[in-house]
mmCIF file of C-alpha atoms and ligand atoms in Angstrom:
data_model
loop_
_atom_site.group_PDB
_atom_site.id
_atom_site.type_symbol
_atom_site.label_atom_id
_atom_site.label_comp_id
_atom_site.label_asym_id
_atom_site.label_seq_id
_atom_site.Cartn_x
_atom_site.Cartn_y
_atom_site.Cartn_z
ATOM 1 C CA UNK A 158 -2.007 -4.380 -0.855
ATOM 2 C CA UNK A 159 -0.796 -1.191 -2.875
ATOM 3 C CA UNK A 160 -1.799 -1.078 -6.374
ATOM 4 C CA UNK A 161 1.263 -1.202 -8.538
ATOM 5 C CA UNK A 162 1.551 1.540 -11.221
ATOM 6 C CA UNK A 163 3.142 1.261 -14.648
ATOM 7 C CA UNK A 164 6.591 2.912 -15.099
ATOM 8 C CA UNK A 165 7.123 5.859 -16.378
ATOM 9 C CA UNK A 166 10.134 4.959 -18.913
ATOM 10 C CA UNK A 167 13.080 7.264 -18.977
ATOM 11 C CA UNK A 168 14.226 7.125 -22.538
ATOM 12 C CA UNK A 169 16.895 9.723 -22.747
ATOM 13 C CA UNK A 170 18.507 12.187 -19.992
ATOM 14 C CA UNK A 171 15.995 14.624 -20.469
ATOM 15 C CA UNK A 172 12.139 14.760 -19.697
ATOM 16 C CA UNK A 173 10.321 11.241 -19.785
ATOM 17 C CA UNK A 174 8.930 10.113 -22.900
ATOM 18 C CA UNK A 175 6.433 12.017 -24.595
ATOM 19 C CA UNK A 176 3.170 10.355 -25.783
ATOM 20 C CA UNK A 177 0.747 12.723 -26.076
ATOM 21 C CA UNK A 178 0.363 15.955 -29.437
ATOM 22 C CA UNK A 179 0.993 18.758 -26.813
ATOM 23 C CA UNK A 180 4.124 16.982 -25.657
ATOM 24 C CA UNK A 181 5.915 18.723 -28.420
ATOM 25 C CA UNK A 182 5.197 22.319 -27.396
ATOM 26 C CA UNK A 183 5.526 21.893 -24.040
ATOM 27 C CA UNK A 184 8.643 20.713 -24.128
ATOM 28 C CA UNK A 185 10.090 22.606 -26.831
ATOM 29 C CA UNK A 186 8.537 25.614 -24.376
ATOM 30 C CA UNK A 187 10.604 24.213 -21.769
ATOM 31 C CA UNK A 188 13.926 23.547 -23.729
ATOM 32 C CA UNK A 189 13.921 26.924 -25.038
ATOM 33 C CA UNK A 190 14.082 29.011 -21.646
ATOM 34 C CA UNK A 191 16.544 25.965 -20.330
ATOM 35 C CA UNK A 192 18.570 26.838 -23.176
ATOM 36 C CA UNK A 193 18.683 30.482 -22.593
ATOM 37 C CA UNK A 194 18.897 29.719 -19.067
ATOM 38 C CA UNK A 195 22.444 27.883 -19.687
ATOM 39 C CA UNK A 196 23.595 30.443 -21.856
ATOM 40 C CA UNK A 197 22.868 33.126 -19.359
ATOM 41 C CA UNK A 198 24.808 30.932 -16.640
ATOM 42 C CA UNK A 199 27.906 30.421 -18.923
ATOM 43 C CA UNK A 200 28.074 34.586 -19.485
ATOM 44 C CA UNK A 201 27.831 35.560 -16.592
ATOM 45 C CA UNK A 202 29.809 33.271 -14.727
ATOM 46 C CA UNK A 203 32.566 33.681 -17.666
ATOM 47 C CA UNK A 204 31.765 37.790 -17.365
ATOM 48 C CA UNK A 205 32.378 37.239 -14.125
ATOM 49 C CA UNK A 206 35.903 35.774 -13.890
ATOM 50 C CA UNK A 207 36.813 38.086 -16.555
ATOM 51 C CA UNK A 208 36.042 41.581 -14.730
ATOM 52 C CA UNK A 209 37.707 39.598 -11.345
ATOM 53 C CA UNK A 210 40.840 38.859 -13.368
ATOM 54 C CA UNK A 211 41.177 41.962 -15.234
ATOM 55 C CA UNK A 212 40.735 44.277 -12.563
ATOM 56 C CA UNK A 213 41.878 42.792 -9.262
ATOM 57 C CA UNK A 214 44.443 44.957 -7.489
ATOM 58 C CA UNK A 215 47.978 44.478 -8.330
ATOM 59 C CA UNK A 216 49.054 48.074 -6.437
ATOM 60 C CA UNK A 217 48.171 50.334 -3.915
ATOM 61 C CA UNK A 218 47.471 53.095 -5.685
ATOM 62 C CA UNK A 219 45.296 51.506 -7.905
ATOM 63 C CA UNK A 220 42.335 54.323 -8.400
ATOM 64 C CA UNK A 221 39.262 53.724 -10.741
ATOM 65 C CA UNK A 222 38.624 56.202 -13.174
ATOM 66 C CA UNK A 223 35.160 58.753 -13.675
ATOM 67 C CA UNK A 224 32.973 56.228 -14.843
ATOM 68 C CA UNK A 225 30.175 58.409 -16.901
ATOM 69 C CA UNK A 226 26.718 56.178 -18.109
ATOM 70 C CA UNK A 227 26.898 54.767 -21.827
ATOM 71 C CA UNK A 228 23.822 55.237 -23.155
ATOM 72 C CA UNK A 229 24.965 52.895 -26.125
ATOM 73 C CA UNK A 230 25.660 49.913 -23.520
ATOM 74 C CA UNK A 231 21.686 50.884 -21.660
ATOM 75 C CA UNK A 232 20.057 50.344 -25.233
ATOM 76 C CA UNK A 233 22.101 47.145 -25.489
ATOM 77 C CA UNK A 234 21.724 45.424 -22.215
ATOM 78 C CA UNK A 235 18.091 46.915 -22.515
ATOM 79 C CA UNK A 236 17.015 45.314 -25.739
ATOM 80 C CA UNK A 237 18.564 42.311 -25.999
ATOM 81 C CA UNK A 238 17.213 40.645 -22.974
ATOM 82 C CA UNK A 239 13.550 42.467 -23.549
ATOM 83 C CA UNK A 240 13.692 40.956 -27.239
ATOM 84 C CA UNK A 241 14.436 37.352 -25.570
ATOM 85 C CA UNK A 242 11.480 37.574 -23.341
ATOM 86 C CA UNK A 243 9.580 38.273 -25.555
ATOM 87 C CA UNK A 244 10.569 35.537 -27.539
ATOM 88 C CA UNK A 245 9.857 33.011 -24.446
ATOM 89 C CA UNK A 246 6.428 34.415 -24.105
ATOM 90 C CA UNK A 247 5.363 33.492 -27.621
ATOM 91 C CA UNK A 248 6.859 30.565 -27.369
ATOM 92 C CA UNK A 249 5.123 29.552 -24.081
ATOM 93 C CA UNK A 250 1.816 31.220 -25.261
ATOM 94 C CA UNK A 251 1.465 28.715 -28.284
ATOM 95 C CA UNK A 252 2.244 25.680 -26.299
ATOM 96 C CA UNK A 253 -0.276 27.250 -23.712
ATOM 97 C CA UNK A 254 -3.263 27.705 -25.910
ATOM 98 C CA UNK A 255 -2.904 24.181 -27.306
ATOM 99 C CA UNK A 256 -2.655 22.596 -24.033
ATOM 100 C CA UNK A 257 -6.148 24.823 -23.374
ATOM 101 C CA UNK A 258 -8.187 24.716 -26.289
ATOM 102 C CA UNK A 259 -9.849 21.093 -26.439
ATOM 103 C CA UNK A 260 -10.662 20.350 -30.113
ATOM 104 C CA UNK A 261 -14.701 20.231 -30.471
ATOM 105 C CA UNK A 262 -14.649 17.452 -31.715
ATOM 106 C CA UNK A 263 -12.592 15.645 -28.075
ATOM 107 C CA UNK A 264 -14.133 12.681 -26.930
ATOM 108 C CA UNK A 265 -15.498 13.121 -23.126
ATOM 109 C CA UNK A 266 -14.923 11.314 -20.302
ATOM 110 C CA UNK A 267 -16.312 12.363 -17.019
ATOM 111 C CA UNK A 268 -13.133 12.319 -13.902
ATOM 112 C CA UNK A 269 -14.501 11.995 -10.228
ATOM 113 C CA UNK A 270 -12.280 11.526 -7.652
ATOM 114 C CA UNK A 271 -12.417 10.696 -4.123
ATOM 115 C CA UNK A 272 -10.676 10.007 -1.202
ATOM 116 C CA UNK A 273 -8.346 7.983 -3.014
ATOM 117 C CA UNK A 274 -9.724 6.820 -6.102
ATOM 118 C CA UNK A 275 -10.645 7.459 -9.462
ATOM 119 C CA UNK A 276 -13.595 6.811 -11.516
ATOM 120 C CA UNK A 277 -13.906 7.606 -15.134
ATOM 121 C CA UNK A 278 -17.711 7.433 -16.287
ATOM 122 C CA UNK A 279 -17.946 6.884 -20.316
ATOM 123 C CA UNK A 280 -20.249 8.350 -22.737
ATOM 124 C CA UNK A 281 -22.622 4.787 -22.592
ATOM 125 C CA UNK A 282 -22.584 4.657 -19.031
ATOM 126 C CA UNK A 283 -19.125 2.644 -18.964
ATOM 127 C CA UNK A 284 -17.553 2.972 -15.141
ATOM 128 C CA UNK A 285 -14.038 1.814 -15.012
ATOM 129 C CA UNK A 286 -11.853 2.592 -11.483
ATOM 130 C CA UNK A 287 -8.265 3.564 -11.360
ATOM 131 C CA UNK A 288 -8.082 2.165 -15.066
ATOM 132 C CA UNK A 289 -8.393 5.126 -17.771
ATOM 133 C CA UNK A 290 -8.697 3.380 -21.317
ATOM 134 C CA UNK A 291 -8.069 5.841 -24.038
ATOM 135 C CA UNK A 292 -8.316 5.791 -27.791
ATOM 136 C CA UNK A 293 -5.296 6.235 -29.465
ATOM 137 C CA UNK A 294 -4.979 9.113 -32.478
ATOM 138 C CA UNK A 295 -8.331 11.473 -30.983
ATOM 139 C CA UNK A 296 -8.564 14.098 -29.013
ATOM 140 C CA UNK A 297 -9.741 13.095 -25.092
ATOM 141 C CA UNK A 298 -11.645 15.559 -22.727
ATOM 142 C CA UNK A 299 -11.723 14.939 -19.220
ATOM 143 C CA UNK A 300 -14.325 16.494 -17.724
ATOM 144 C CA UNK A 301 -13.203 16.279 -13.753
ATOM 145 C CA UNK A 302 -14.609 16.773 -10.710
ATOM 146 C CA UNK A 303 -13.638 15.620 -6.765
ATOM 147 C CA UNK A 304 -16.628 14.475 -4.373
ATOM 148 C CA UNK A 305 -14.439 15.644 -1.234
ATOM 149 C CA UNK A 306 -11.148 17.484 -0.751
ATOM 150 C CA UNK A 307 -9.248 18.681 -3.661
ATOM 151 C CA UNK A 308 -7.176 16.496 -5.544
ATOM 152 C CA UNK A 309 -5.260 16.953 -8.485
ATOM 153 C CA UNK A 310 -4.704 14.519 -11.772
ATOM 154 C CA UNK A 311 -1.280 14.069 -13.620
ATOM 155 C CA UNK A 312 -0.238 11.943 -16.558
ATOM 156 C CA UNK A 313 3.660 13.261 -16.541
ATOM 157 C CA UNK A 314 4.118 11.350 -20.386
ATOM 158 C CA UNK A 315 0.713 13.199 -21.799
ATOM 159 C CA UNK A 316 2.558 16.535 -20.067
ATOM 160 C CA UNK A 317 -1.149 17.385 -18.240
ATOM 161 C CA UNK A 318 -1.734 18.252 -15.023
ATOM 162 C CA UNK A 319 -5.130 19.844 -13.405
ATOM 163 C CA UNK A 320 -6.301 20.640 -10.242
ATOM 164 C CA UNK A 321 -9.556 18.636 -9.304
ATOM 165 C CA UNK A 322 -11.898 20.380 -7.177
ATOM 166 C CA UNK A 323 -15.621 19.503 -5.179
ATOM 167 C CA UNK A 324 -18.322 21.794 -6.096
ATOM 168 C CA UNK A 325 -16.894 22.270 -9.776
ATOM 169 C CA UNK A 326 -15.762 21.249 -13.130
ATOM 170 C CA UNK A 327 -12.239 21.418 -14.444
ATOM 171 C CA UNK A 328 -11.026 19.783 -17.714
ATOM 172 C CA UNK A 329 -8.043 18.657 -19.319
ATOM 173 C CA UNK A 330 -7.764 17.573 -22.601
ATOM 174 C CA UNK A 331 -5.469 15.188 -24.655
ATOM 175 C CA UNK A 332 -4.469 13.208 -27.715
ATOM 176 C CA UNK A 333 -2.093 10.230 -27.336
ATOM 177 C CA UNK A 334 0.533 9.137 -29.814
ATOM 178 C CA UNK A 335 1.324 6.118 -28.754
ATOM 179 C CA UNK A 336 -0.319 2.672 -27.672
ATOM 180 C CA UNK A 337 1.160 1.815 -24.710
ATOM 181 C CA UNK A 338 0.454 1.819 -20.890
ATOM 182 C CA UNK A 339 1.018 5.091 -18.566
ATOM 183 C CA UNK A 340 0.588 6.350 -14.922
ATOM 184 C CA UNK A 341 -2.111 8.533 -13.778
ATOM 185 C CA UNK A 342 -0.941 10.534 -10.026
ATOM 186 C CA UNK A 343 -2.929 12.313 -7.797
ATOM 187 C CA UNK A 344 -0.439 15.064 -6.957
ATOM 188 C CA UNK A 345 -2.381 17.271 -4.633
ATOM 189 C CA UNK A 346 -1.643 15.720 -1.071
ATOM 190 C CA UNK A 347 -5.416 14.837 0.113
ATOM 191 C CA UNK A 348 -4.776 12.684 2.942
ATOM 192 C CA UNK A 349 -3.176 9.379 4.469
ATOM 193 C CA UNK A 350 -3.800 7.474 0.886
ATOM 194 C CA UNK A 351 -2.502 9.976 -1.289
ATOM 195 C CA UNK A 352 0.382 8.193 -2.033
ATOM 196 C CA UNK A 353 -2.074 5.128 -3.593
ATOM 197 C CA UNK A 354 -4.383 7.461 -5.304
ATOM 198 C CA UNK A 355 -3.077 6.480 -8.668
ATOM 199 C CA UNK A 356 -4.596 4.835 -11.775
ATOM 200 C CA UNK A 357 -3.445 3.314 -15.495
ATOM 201 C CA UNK A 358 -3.671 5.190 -18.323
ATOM 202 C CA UNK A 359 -4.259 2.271 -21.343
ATOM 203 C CA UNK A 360 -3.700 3.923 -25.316
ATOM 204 C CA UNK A 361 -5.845 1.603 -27.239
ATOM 205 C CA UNK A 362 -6.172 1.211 -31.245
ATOM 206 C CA UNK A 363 -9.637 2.046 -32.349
ATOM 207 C CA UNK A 364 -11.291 -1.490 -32.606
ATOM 208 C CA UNK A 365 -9.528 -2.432 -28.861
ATOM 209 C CA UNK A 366 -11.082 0.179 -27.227
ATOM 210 C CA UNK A 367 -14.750 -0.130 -28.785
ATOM 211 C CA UNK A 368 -14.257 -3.543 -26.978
ATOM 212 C CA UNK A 369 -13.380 -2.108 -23.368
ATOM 213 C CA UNK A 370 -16.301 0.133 -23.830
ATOM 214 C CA UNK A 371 -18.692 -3.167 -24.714
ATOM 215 C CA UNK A 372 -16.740 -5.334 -22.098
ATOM 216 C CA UNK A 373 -18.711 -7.966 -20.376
ATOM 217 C CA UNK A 374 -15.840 -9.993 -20.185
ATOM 218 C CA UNK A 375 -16.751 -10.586 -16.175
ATOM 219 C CA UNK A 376 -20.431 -12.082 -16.973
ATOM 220 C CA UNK A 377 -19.328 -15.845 -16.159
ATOM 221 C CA UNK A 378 -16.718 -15.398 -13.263
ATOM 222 C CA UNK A 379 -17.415 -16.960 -10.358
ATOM 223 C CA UNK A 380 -18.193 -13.419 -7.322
ATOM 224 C CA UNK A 381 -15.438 -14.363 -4.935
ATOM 225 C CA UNK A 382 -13.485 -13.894 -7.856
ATOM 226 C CA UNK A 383 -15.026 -11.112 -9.521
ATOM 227 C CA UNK A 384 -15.002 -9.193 -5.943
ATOM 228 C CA UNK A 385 -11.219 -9.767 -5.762
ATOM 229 C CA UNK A 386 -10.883 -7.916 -9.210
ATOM 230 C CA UNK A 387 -13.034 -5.290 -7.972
ATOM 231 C CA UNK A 388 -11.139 -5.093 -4.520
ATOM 232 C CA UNK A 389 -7.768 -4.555 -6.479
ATOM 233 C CA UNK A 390 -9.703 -2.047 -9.031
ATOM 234 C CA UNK A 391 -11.620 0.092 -6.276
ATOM 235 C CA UNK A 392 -8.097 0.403 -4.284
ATOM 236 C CA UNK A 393 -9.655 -1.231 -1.452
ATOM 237 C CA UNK A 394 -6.280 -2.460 -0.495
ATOM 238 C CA UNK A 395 -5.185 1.310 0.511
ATOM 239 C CA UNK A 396 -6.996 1.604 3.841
ATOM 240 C CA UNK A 397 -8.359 -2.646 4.070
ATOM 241 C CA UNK A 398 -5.641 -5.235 4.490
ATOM 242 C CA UNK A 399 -6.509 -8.934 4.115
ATOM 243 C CA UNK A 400 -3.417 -9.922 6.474
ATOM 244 C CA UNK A 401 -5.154 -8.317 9.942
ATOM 245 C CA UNK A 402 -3.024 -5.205 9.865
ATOM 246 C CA UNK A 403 -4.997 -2.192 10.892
ATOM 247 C CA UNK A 404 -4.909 0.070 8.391
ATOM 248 C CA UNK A 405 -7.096 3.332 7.895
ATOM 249 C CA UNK A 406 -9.415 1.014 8.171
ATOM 250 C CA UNK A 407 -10.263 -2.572 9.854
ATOM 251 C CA UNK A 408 -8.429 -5.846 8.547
ATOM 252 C CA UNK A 409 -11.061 -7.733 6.228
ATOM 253 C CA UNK A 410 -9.589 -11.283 7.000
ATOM 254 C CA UNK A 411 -11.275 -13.645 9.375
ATOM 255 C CA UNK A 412 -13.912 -10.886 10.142
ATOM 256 C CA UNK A 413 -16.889 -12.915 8.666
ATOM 257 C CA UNK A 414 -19.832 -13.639 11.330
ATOM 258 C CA UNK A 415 -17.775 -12.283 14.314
ATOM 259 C CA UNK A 416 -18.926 -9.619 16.363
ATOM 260 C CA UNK A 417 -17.910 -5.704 16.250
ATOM 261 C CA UNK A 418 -17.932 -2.634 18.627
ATOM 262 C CA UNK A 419 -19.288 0.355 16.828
ATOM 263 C CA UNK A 420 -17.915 3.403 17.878
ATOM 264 C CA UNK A 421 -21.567 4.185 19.475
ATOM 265 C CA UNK A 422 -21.213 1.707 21.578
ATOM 266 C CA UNK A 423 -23.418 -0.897 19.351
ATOM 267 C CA UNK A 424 -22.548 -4.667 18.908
ATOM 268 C CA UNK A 425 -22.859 -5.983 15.106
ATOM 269 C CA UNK A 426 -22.400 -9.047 14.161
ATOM 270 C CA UNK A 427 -20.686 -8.514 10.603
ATOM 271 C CA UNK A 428 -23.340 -10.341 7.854
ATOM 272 C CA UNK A 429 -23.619 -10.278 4.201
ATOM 273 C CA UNK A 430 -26.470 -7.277 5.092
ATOM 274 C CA UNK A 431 -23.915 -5.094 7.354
ATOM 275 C CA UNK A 432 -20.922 -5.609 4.375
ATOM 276 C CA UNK A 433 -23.040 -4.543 2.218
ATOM 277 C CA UNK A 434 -24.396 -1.457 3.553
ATOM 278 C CA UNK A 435 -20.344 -0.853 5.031
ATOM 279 C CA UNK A 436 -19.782 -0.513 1.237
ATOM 280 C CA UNK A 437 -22.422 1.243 -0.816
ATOM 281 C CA UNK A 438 -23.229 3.618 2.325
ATOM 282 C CA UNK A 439 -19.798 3.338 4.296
ATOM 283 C CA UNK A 440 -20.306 5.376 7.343
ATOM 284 C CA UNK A 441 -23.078 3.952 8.310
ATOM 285 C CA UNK A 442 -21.716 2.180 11.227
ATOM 286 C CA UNK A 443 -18.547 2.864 12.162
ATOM 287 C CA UNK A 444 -15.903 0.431 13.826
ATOM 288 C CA UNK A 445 -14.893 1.254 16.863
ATOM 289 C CA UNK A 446 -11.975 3.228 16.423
ATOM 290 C CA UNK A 447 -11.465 4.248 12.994
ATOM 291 C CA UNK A 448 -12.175 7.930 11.135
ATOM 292 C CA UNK A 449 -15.588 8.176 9.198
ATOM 293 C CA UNK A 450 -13.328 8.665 5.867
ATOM 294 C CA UNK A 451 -14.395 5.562 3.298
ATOM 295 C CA UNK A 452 -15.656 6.673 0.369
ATOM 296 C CA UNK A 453 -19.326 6.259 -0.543
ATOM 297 C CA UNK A 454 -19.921 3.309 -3.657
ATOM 298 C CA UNK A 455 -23.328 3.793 -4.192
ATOM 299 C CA UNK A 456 -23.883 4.123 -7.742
ATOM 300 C CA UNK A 457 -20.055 4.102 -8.307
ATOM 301 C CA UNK A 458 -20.203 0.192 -7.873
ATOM 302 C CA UNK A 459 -23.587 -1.953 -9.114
ATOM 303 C CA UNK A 460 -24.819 -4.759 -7.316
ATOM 304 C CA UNK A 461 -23.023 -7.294 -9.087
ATOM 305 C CA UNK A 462 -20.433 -6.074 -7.877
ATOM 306 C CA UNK A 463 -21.158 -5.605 -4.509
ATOM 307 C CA UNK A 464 -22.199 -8.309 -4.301
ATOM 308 C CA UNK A 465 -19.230 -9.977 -5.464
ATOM 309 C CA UNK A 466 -17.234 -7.997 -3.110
ATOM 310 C CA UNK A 467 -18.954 -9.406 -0.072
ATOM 311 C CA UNK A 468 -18.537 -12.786 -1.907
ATOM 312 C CA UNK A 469 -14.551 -12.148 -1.702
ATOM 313 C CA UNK A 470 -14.649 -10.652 2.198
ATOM 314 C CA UNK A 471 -16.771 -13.514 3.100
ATOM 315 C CA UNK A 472 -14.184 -15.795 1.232
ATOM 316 C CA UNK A 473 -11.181 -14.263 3.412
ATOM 317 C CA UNK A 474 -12.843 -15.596 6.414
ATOM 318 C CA UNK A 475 -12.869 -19.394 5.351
HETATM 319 CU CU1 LIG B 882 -5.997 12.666 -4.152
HETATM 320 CU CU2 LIG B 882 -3.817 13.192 -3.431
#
C-alpha cells in the first residue's frame, strides 16, 4: 500500500503554484537572474554570429590589424555586468532574509522524522502522522528534528525546503495563502522508503483548524477500524503489505497465532502481546530475515491506538 500524495497543480508553464507569503520573493528572485540569464544567451549567441560573419576569411591575405586595449570598452564590460550582480544579490538577499526570519509571533509545530515518517507534535500535545494541518493567514514554525539518518522536508508550493538532522534542531517557517491541500517530500534519500516518506500539507480557515486540534472524531470507531486509519496514517504500508508480499518487512496477512523464526533462532508464536511489543518497541524480536530498521512508536502512538492496530493485524488474519 503506498500512501497517495496530493498533486502538486501546474497552473502556468512556469514554477508550480505559489501558496505560501515568501513565494513572491523567491520567485521573483528566481525570475530575475532567469531573465538576465536569457538576455545574456540571446547576446552572446547573436555577438557571436555577428563577429563569425563579419570577419570570416574571404582572402588569403587577409591580416588582422595591431589590436591595442580600450580602456573605454574594460570600464564598460567591467561595470555593467558588476552593477547587474549586484543587483541579483539584493534581490536574492531580501527574498533570503524573509524566507529566514520567522515572525515572533509564528505558531510552532514540532517536525520529527524517522525512517520514513513524519510526526508533527502540536502546542496541546496534538500528534498527527504524515498529515500537517496548518492555519491559513499566520505565520507557521516548524521546529524539526530526525530520530535517525538525515532527512530533509519540502513543500515545493510553500517554496521551503530544510535539511532535517538527528542530534539537532532546524526550522523552517511559513505563512500560507491559500486553503487548499499540498505535498510534503522527504528529499534527502534516507533509505529503501524514501520514496514513501511523504505527508499532506492541509491550509485550514481559523475555526477548521481549532477543530483538528480538538479532534476526537475517532472516540466511537470500532479498533479494527480505527487501526486501519492508523495503518494508512503511520505509513505502515511502506515496508508491511497485507497481500503476503515481503516487503522491508514481513507480510501482516494471515500471520495471526502462527508461529515465527526469530533471527536468534527463537520460535514465537505471534499474539496480541508479541504485536504489540513488535510495534511500540519494534526490534525487539526480529523475524528471521529482515533488517532491524522499523521505527520505534512508543510515545509516537498511544495505546488506543495500538491497540487498535493489533485489532486491524489480527483482523487480516480472519
Ligand atoms: Cu527521509 Cu528521504
Amino acid at each position: 500500500m503506498t500512501q497517495t500524495l496530493p498533486s502538486i497543480e501546474i497552473d502556468s508553464f512556469w514554477l508550480p503554484r505559489k501558496a505560501s507569503t515568501v513565494a513572491q520573493d523567491l520567485d521573483w528572485a528566481f525570475y530575475y537572474v532567469y531573465g538576465w540569464s536569457v538576455l545574456m544567451f540571446i547576446g552572446v549567441v547573436a555577438a557571436m554570429l555577428y563577429f563569425a560573419y563579419r570577419y570570416r576569411r574571404r582572402t588569403d591575405k587577409d591580416v588582422t590589424s595591431e589590436i591595442d586595449h580600450s580602456t573605454k570598452l574594460e570600464v564598460i564590460w567591467t561595470a555593467i555586468p558588476v552593477a547587474i550582480v549586484v543587483s541579483i544579490f539584493f534581490v536574492g538577499l531580501k527574498g533570503y532574509i524573509d524566507a529566514m526570519v520567522a515572525p515572533a509571533s509564528a505558531y510552532e509545530i514540532q517536525v520529527t522524522a524517522q525512517k520514513w515518517s513524519w510526526v508533527f507534535t502540536y502546542p496541546n500535545g496534538k500528534i498527527s502522522m504524515n498529515e500537517l494541518a496548518v492555519p491559513k493567514d499566520r505565520p507557521v514554525r516548524l521546529i524539526m528534528s530526525s530520530k535517525d539518518v538525515i532527512h530533509s522536508l519540502w513543500i515545493p508550493e510553500f517554496r521551503i525546503k530544510q535539511d532535517v538532522v538527528p542530534g539537532n534542531y532546524t526550522t523552517l517557517w511559513f505563512e500560507a495563502t491559500e486553503e487548499s491541500e499540498t505535498a510534503l517530500l522527504c528529499t534527502e534519500y534516507c533509505g529503501t522508503s524514501h520514496s514513501d516518506m511523504l505527508a499532506t500539507v492541509k491550509v485550514l480557515p481559523e475555526d477548521k483548524f481549532q477543530e483538528f486540534l480538538e479532534d476526537g472524531a475517532d472516540a466511537d470507531m470500532p479498533p479494527a477500524e480505527l487501526g486501519k486509519k492508523v495503518f494508512a496514517s503511520s505509513g505502515c504500508g511502506a515496508c508491511h503489505s497485507l497481500e503476503g508480499v515481503k516487503g522491508v518487512g514481513p507480510a501482516l496477512n494471515g500471520i495471526f497465532g502462527k508461529t515465527h523464526e526469530m533471527s536468534d533462532g527463537s520460535q514465537v508464536v505471534v499474539d496480541e502481546a508479541y504485536l504489540r511489543e513488535s510495534i511500540t518497541v519494534s526490534n525487539a524480536k526480529l523475524v528471521k530475515g529482515f533488517p532491524p530498521v522499523m521505527p520505534v512508536f512508543k510515545g509516537v502512538l498511544n495505546d488506543r491506538q495500538v491497540d487498535a492496530l493489533v485489532a486491524f493485524i489480527k483482523s487480516q488474519s480472519q
